[in-house]
Coordinates of C-alpha atoms and ligand atoms in Angstrom, one line a residue:
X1348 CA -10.1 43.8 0.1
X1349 CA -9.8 43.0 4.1
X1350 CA -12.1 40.4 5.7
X1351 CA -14.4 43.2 6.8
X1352 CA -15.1 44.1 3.1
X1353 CA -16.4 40.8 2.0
X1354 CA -20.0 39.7 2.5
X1355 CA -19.2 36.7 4.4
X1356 CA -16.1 35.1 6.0
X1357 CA -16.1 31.4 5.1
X1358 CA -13.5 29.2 6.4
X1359 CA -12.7 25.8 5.7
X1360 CA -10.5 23.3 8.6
X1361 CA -9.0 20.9 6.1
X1362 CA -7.4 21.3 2.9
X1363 CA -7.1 17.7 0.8
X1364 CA -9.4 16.4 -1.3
X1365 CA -12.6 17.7 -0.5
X1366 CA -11.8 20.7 1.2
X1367 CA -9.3 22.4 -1.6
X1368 CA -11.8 21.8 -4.5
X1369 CA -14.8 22.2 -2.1
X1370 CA -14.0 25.6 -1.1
X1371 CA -12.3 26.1 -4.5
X1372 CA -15.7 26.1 -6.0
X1373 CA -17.9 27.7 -3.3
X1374 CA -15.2 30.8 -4.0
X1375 CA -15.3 30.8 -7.7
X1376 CA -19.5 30.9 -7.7
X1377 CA -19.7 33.4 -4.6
X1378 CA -17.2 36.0 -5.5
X1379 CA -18.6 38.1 -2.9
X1380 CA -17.6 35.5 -0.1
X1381 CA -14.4 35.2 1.2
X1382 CA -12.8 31.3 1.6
X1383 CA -9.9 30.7 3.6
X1384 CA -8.2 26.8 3.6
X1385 CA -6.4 26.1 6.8
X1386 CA -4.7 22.9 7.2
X1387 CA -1.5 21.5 9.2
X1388 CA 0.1 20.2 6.8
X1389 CA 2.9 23.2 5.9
X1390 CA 3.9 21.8 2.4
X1391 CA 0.4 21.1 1.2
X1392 CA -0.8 24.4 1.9
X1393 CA 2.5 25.8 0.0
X1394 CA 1.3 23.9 -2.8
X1395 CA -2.3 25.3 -2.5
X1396 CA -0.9 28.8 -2.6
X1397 CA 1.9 28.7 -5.4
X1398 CA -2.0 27.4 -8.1
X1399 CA -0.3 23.8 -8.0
X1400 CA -2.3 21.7 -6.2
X1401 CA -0.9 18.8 -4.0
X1402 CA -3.8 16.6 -6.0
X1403 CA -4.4 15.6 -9.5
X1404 CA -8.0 16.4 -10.2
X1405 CA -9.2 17.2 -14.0
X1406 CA -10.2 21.8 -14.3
X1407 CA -9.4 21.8 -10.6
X1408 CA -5.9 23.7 -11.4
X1409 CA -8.0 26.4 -13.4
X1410 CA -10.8 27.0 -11.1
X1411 CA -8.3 27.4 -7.9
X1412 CA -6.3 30.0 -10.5
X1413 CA -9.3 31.8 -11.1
X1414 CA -9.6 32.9 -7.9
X1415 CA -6.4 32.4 -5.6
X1416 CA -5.8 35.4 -3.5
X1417 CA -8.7 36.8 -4.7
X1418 CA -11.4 35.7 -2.3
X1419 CA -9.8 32.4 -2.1
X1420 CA -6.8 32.2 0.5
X1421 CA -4.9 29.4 1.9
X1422 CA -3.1 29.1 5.4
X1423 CA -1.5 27.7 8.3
X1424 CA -2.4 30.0 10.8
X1425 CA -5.5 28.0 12.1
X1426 CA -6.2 29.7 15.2
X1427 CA -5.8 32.4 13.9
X1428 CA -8.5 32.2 10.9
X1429 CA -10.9 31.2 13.4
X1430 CA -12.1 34.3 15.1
X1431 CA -13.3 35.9 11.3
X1432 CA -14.7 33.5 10.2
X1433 CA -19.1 32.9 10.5
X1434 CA -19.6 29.5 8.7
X1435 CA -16.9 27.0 9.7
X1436 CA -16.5 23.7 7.3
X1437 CA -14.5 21.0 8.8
X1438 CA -12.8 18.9 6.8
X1439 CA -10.3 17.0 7.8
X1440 CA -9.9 13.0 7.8
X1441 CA -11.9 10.3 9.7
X1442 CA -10.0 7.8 8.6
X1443 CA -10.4 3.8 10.0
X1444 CA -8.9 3.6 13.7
X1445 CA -6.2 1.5 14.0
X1446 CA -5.7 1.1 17.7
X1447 CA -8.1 0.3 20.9
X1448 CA -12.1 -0.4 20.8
X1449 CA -13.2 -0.8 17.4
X1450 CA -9.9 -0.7 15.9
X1451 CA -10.3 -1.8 12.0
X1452 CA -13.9 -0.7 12.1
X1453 CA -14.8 2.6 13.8
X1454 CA -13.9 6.2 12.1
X1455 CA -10.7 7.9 14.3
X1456 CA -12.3 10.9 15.0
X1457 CA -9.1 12.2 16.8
X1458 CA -8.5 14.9 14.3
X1459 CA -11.9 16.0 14.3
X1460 CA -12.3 16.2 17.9
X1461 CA -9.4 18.6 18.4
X1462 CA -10.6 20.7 15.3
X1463 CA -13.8 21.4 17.8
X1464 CA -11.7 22.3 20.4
X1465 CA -9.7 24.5 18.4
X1466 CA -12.6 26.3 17.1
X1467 CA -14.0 26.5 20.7
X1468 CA -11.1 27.7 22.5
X1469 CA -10.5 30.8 19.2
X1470 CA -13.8 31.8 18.5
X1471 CA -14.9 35.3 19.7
X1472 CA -18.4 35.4 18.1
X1473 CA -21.3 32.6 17.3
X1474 CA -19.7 30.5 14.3
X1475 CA -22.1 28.2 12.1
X1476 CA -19.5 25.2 12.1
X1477 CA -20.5 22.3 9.5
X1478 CA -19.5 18.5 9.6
X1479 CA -18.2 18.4 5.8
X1480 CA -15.9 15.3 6.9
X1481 CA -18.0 11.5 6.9
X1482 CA -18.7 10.9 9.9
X1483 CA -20.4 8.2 11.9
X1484 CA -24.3 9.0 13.0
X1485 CA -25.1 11.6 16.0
X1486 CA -21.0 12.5 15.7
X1487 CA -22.8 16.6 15.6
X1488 CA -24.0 15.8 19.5
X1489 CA -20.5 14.9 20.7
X1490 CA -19.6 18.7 18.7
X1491 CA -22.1 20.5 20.3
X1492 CA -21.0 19.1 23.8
X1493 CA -17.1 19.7 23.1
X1494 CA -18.2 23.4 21.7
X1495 CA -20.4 23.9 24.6
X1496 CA -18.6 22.4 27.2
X1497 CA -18.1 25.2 30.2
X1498 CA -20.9 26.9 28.9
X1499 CA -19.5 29.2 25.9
X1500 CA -20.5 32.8 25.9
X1501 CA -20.4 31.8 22.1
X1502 CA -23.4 30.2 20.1
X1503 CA -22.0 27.1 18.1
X1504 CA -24.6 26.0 15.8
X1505 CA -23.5 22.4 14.0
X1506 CA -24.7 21.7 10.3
X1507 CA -23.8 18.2 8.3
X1508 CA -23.2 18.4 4.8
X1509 CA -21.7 15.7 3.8
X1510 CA -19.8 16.0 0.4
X1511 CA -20.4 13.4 -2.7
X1512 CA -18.0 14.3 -5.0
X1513 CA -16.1 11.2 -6.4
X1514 CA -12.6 11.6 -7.2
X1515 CA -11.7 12.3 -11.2
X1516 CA -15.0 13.9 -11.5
X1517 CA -14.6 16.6 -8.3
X1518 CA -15.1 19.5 -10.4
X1519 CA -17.8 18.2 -12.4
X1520 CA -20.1 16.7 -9.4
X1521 CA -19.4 20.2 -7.8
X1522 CA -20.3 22.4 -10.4
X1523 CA -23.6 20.4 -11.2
X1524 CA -24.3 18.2 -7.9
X1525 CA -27.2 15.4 -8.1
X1526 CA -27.8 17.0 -4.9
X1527 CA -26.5 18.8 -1.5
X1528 CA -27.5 17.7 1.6
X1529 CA -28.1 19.9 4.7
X1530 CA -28.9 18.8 8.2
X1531 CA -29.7 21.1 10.9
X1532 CA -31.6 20.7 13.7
X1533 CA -35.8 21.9 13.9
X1534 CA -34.8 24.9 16.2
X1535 CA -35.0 28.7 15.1
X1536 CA -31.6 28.7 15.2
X1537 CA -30.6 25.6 13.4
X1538 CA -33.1 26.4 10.9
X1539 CA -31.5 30.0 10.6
X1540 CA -28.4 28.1 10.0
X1541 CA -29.4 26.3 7.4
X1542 CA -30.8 28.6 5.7
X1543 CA -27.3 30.5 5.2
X1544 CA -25.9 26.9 3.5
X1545 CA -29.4 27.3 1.5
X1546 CA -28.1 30.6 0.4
X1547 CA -24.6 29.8 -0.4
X1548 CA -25.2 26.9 -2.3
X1549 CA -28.3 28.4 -4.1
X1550 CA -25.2 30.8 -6.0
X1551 CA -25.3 28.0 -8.6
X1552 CA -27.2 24.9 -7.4
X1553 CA -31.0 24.8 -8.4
X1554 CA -32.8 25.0 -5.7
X1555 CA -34.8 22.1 -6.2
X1556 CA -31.5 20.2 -5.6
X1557 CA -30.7 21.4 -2.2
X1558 CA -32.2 18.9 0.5
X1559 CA -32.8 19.9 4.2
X1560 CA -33.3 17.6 6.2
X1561 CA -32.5 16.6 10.4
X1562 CA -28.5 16.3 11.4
X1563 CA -29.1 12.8 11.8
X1564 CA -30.5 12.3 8.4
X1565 CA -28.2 13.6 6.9
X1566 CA -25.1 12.0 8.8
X1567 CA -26.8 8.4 7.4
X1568 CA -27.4 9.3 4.2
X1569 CA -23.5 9.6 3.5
X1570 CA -23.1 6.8 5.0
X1571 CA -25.7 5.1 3.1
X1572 CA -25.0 6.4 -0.1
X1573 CA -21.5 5.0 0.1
X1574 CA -22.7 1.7 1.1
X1575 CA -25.6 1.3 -1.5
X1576 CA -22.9 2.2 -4.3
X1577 CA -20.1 0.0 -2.9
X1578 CA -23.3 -2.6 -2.4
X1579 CA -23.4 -2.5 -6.2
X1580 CA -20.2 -2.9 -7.1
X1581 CA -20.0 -6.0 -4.7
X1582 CA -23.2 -7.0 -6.6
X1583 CA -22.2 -7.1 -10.0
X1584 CA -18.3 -8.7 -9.1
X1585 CA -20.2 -11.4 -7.0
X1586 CA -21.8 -12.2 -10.6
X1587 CA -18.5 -12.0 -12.5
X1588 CA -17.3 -15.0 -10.4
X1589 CA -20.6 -16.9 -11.4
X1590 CA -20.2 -15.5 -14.8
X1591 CA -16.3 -17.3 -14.8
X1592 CA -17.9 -20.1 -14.2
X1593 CA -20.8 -20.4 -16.4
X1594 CA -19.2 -18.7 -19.2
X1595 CA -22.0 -16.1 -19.0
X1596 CA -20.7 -12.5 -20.0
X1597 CA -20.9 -10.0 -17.0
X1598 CA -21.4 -6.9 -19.0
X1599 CA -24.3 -8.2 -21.2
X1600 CA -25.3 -9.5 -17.5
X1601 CA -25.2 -5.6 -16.4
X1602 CA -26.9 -4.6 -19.7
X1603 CA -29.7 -6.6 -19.1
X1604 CA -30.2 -6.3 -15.4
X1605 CA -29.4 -2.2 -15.6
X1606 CA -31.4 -1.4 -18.4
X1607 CA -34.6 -2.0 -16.0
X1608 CA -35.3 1.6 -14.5
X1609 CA -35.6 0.4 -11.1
X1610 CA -32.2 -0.8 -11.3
X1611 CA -30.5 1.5 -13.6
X1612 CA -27.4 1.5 -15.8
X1613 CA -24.7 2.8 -13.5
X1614 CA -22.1 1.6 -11.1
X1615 CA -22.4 -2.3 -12.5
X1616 CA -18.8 -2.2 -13.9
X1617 CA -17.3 -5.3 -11.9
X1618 CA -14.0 -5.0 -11.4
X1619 CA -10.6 -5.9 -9.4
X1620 CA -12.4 -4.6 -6.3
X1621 CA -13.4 -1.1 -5.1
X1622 CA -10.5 1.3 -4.0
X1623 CA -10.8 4.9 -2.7
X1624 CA -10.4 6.4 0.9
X1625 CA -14.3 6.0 1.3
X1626 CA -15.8 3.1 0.6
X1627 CA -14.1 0.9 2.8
X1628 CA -14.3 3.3 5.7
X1629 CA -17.3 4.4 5.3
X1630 CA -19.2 0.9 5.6
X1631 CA -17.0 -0.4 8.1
X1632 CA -18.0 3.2 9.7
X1633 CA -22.1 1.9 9.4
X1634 CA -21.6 -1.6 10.6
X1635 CA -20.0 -0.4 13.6
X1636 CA -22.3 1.8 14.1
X1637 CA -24.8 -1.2 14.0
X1638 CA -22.7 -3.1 16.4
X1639 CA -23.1 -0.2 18.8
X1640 CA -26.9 0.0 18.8
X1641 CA -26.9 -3.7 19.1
X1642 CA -28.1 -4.7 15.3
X1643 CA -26.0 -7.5 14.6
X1644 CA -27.7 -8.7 11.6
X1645 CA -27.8 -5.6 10.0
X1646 CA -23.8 -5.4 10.5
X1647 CA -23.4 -8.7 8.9
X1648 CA -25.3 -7.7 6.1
X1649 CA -23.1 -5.0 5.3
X1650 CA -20.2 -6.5 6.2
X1651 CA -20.4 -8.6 3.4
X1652 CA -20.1 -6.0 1.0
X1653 CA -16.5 -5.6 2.3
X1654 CA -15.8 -9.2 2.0
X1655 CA -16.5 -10.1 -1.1
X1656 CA -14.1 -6.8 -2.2
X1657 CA -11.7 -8.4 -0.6
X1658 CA -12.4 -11.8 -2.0
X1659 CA -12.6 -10.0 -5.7
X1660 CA -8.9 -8.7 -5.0
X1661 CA -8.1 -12.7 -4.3
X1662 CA -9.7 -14.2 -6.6
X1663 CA -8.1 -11.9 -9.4
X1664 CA -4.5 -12.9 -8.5
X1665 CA -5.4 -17.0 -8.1
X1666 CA -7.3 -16.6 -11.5
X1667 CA -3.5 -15.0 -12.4
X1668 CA -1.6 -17.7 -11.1
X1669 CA -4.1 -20.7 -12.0
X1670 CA -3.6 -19.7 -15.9
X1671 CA -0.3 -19.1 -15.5
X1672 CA 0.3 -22.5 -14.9
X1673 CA 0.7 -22.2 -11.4
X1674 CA 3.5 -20.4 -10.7
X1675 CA 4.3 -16.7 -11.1
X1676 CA 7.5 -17.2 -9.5
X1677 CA 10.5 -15.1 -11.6
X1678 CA 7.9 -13.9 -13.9
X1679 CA 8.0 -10.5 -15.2
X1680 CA 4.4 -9.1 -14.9
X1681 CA 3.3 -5.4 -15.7
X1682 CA 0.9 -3.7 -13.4
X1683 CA -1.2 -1.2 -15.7
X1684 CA -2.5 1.2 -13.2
X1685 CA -2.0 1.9 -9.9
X1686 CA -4.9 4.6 -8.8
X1687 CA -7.4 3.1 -7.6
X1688 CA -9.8 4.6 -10.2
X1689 CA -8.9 6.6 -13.9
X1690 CA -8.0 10.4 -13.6
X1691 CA -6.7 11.1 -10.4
X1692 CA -3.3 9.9 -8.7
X1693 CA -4.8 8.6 -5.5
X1694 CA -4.4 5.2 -4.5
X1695 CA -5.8 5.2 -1.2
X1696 CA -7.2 1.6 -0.8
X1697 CA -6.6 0.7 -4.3
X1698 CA -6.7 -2.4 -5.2
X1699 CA -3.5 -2.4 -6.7
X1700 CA -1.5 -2.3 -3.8
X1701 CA -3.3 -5.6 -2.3
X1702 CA -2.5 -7.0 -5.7
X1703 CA 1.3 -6.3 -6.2
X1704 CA 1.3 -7.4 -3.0
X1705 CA -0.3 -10.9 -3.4
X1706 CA 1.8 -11.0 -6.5
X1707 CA 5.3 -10.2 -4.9
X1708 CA 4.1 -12.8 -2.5
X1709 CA 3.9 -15.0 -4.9
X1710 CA 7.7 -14.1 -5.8
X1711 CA 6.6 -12.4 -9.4
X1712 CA 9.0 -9.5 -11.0
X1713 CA 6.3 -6.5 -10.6
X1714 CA 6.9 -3.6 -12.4
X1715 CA 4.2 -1.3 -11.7
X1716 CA 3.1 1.5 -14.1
X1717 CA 0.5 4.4 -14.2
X1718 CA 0.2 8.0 -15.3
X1719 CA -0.7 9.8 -12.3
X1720 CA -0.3 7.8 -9.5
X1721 CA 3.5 6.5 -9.3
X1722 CA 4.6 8.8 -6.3
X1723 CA 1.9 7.3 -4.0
X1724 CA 3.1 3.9 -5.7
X1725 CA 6.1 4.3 -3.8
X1726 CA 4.9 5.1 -0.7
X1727 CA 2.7 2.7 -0.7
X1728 CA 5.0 -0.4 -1.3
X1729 CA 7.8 1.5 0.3
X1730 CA 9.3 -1.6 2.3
X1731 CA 7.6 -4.5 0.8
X1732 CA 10.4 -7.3 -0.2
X1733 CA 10.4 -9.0 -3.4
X1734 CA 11.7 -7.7 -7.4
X1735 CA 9.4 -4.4 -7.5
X1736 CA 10.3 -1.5 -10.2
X1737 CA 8.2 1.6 -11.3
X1738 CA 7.9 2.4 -15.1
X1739 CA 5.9 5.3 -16.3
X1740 CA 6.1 4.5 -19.6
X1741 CA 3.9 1.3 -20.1
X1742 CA 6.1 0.2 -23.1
X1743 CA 9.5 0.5 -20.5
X1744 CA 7.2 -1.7 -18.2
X1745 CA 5.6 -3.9 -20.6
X1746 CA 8.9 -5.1 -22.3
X1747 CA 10.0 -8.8 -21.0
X1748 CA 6.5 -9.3 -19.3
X1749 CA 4.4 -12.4 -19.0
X1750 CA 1.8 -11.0 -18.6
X1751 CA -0.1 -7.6 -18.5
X1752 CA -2.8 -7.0 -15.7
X1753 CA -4.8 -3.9 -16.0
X1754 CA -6.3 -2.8 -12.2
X1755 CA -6.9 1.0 -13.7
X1756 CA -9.5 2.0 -16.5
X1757 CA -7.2 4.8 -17.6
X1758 CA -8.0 5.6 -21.4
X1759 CA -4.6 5.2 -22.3
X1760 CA -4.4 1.4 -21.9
X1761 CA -7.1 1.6 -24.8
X1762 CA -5.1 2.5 -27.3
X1763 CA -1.5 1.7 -26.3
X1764 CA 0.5 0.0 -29.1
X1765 CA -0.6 -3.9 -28.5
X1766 CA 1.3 -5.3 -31.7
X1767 CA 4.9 -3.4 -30.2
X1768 CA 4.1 -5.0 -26.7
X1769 CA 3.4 -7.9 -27.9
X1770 CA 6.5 -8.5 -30.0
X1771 CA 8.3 -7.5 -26.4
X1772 CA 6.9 -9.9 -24.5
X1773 CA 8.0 -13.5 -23.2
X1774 CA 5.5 -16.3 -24.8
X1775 CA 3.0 -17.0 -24.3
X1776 CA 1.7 -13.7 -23.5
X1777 CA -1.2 -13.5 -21.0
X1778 CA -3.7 -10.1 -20.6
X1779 CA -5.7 -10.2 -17.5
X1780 CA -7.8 -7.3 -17.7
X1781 CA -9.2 -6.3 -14.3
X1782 CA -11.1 -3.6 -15.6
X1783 CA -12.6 -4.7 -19.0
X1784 CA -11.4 -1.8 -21.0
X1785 CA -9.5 -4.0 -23.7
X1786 CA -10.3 -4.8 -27.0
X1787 CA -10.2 -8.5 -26.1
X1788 CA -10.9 -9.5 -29.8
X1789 CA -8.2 -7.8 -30.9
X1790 CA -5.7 -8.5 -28.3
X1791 CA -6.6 -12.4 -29.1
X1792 CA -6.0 -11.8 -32.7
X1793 CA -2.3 -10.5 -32.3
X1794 CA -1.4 -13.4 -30.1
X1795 CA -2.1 -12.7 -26.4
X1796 CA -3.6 -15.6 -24.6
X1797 CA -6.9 -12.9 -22.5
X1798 CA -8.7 -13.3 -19.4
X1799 CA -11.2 -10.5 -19.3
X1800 CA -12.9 -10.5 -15.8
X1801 CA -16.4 -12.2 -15.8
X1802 CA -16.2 -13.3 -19.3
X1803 CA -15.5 -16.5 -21.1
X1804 CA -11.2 -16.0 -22.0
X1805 CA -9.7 -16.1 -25.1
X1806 CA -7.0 -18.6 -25.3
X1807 CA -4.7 -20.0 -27.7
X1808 CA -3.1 -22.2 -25.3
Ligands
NAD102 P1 -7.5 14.2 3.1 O1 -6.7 13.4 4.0 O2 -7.2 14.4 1.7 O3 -7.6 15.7 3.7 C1 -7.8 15.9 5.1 C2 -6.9 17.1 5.5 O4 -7.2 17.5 6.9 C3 -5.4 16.7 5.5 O5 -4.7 17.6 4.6 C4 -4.9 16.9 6.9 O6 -3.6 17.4 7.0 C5 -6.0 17.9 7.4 N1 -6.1 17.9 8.9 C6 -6.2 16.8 9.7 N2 -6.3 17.3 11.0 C7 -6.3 18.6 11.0 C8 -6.4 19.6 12.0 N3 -6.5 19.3 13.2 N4 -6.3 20.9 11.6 C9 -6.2 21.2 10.2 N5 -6.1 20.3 9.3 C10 -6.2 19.0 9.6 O7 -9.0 13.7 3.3 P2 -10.3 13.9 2.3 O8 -10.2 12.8 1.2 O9 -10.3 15.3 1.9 O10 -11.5 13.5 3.2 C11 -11.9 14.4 4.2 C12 -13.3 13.9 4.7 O11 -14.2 14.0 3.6 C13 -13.3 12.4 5.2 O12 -14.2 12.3 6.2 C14 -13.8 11.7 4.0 O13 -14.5 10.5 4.3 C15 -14.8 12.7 3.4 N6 -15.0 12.5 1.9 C16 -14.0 12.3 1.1 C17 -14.2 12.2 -0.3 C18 -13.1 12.0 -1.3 O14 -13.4 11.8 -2.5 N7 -11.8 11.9 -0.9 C19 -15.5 12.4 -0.8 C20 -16.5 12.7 0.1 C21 -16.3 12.7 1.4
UGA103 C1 -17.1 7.6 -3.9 C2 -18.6 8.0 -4.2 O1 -18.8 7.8 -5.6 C3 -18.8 9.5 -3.9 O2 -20.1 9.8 -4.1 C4 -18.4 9.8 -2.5 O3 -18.5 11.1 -2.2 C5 -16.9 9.3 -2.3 O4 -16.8 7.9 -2.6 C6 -16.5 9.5 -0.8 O5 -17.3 9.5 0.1 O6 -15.3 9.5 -0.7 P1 -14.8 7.8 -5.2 O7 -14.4 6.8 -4.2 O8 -14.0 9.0 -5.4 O9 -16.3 8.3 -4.8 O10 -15.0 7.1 -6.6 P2 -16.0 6.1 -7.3 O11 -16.3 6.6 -8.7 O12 -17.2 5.9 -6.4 O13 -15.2 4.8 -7.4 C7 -14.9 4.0 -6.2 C8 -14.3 2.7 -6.6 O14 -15.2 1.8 -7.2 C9 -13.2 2.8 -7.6 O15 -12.1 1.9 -7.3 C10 -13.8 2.4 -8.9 O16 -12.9 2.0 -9.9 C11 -14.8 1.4 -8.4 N1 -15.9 1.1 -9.3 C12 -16.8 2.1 -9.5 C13 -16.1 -0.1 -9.8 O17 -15.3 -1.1 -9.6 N2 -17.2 -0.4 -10.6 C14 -18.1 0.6 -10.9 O18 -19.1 0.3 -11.6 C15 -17.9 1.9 -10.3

């Protein structure tokens, strides 16, 4: 079938983790649509077209097979996909600028801004172009003014729908979304515009789910939905240290305090810190933003949430160290997971690479070991001096260690083979389990000496 043939030309600026299995999904539900992925990265979008995916994401292989060169199409040719396109998503990153004002803090929007341009200077026809990236509030005005700069013959109507998939669980939060958000402005033609999202979406999400709301809204709310959930997480670690302490329990701490309604059950596991492209970003994003309209307490407030990630990450290594009896220095220790969450092989701000760090610092033999995630390992500690290996295989990894410290929940650190890895290791044998996922009892029972985060240890020593 040509362009011409299909009911709508959809194209998507952007083709990692949001926008492959994004658009992935919209083509699999609307058949009758056709999706094309640009991006400028050659040897991703060679991946995207041979059905293997540059990223690890549970069904997404299947889905993308399902309908690959069928209505779904992926391509270098950017300009080029422009002019046939009538609903333009752009997703590309906004990731933390690292140079001039607000370096550290505000989102680079560098590779957005030329995307505009791009669109601008290729368009022959109105386009309905829609901020799928995070990006900071009122970031659709600067757009408008880029597409409309030297008064267009074109009509460039912007949208935000922000995505809320979470990594792992893409397919899943796609296929059945708590929600999708669309933000257009109260005009006949913003409202027009909307409406088409409306449509598209309403191929499989109840309608009941799909929020409109004003561009501006909608900007915040991503913004604000990261930060409340990061918030939580901040939350319930700031109580594990207490917990440590006290020798309170944090997760009958989380039962109790998430089993109230108003609080609810989820996102209270505390943990080595918070990873993920987002979070981070995404607040820092918000309290620059406060900065900017001159709300200082409000940017400390969120701050904070940041800090005390950070200060999680710290604490876990010193907690490490302390039990160790104070020096790591020559000892073997086995990172279990490297991601910086279970099922995907993303480590983009995972904690792991702040701890290996700390612990090579600290002159430790790391040997670093996960499932998924060992290629962006690499890169990611490419450089770094001290005794660093890679082991896939947590029994190659686990042999000769000190110690064992989990910073993954993946399932198989569950059920490895505790009585082998024991018998391997040098004595005493110390578990620090960053994620809670261990049968601590058990481990106790077979000899390890178990730190457990936010709960009282279980030592022989
Ligand atoms: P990503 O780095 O995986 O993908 C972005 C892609 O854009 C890259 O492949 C890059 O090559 C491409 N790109 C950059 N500039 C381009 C240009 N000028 N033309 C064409 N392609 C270009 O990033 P991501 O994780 O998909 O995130 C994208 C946006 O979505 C970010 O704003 C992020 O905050 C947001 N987001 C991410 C997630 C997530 O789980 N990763 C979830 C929700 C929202
Ligand atoms: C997060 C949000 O959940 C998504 O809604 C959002 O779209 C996305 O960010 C984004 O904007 O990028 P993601 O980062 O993929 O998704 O994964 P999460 O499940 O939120 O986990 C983030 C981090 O928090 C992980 O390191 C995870 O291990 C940690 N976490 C999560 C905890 O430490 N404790 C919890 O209880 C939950």
């Amino acid at each position: 079938m040509t362009a011409k043939e299909f009911k709508k030309n959809i194209l998507c600026i952007g083709a990692g983790y949001v926008g492959g299995p994004t658009m992935a999904m919209i083509a699999s539900k609307c058949p009758e649509y056709r999706v094309v992925v640009v991006d400028i990265n050659q040897e991703k979008i060679r991946q995207w077209q041979s059905g293997e995916p540059p990223i690890y994401e549970p069904g997404l292989k299947e889905l993308v097979a399902g309908c690959l060169d069928r209505n779904l199409f992926f391509s270098t040719d950017i300009e080029g996909s422009i002019p046939q396109a009538e609903i333009i998503f752009v997703s590309v990153n906004t990731p933390i600028k690292t140079f001039g004002q607000g370096a550290g803090m505000a989102a680079d929007l560098q590779y957005w801004e030329k995307t505009a341009r791009q669109i601008k200077e290729n368009a022959a026809s109105d386009k309905i172009v829609v901020e799928k990236s995070t990006l900071p509030v009122r970031t659709a005005k600067a757009m408008e003014r880029i597409l409309h700069a030297g008064g267009s013959a074109e009509h460039f109507e912007v949208l935000s729908n922000p995505e809320f998939l979470a990594e792992g669980t893409a397919m899943k939060d796609l296929a059945e979304p708590d929600r999708v958000l669309i933000g257009g402005h109260d005009s006949p033609a913003g409202q027009a515009a909307v409406q088409q999202l409306v449509e598209l979406y309403a191929h499989w999400v109840p309608r009941e789910r799909i929020l409109t709301a004003s561009v501006w809204s909608s900007e915040l709310s991503k913004l604000a939905a990261n930060a409340f959930l990061a918030q939580r997480i901040s939350s319930i670690n700031s109580i594990s240290a207490i917990c440590e302490a006290t020798e309170a329990d944090v997760q009958e701490v989380a039962k109790a305090i998430g089993m109230d309604h108003r609080i609810g059950p989820r996102f209270l596991e505390a943990s080595v810190g918070f990873g993920g492209s987002c979070f981070k970003k995404d607040i820092l994003s918000l309290v620059y933003l406060c900065k900017q309209f001159n709300l200082p307490e409000v940017a400390a407030y969120w701050r904070q949430v940041v800090a005390l990630n950070e200060y999680q990450r710290t604490r876990f290594v010193a907690q490490m160290i302390e039990k160790m009896f104070n020096t790591i220095a020559g000892k073997r220790i086995a990172v279990l997971g490297f991601a910086f969450k279970a099922n995907t092989g993303d480590t983009r701000e995972s904690p792991g690479i702040y701890v290996v760090r700390q612990l090579l610092d600290e002159q430790a033999e790391v040997v670093v070991s996960d499932p998924q995630a060992l290629p962006n390992a690499r890169n990611d500690l490419a450089g770094v001096s001290g005794k660093l290996e890679f082991a896939e295989d947590p029994y190659e990894a686990a042999e000769g260690a000190h110690a064992l410290a989990v910073l993954t929940e993946w399932d198989i650190y569950r059920d490895l083979d505790y009585p082998r890895i024991f018998a391997g290791m040098a004595k005493p044998a110390f578990v620090f389990d960053g994620r809670n996922i261990l049968d601590h009892r058990q481990l106790y029972e077979l000899g390890f000496n178990v730190y457990p985060l936010g709960k009282p240890p279980l030592v022989h020593i």
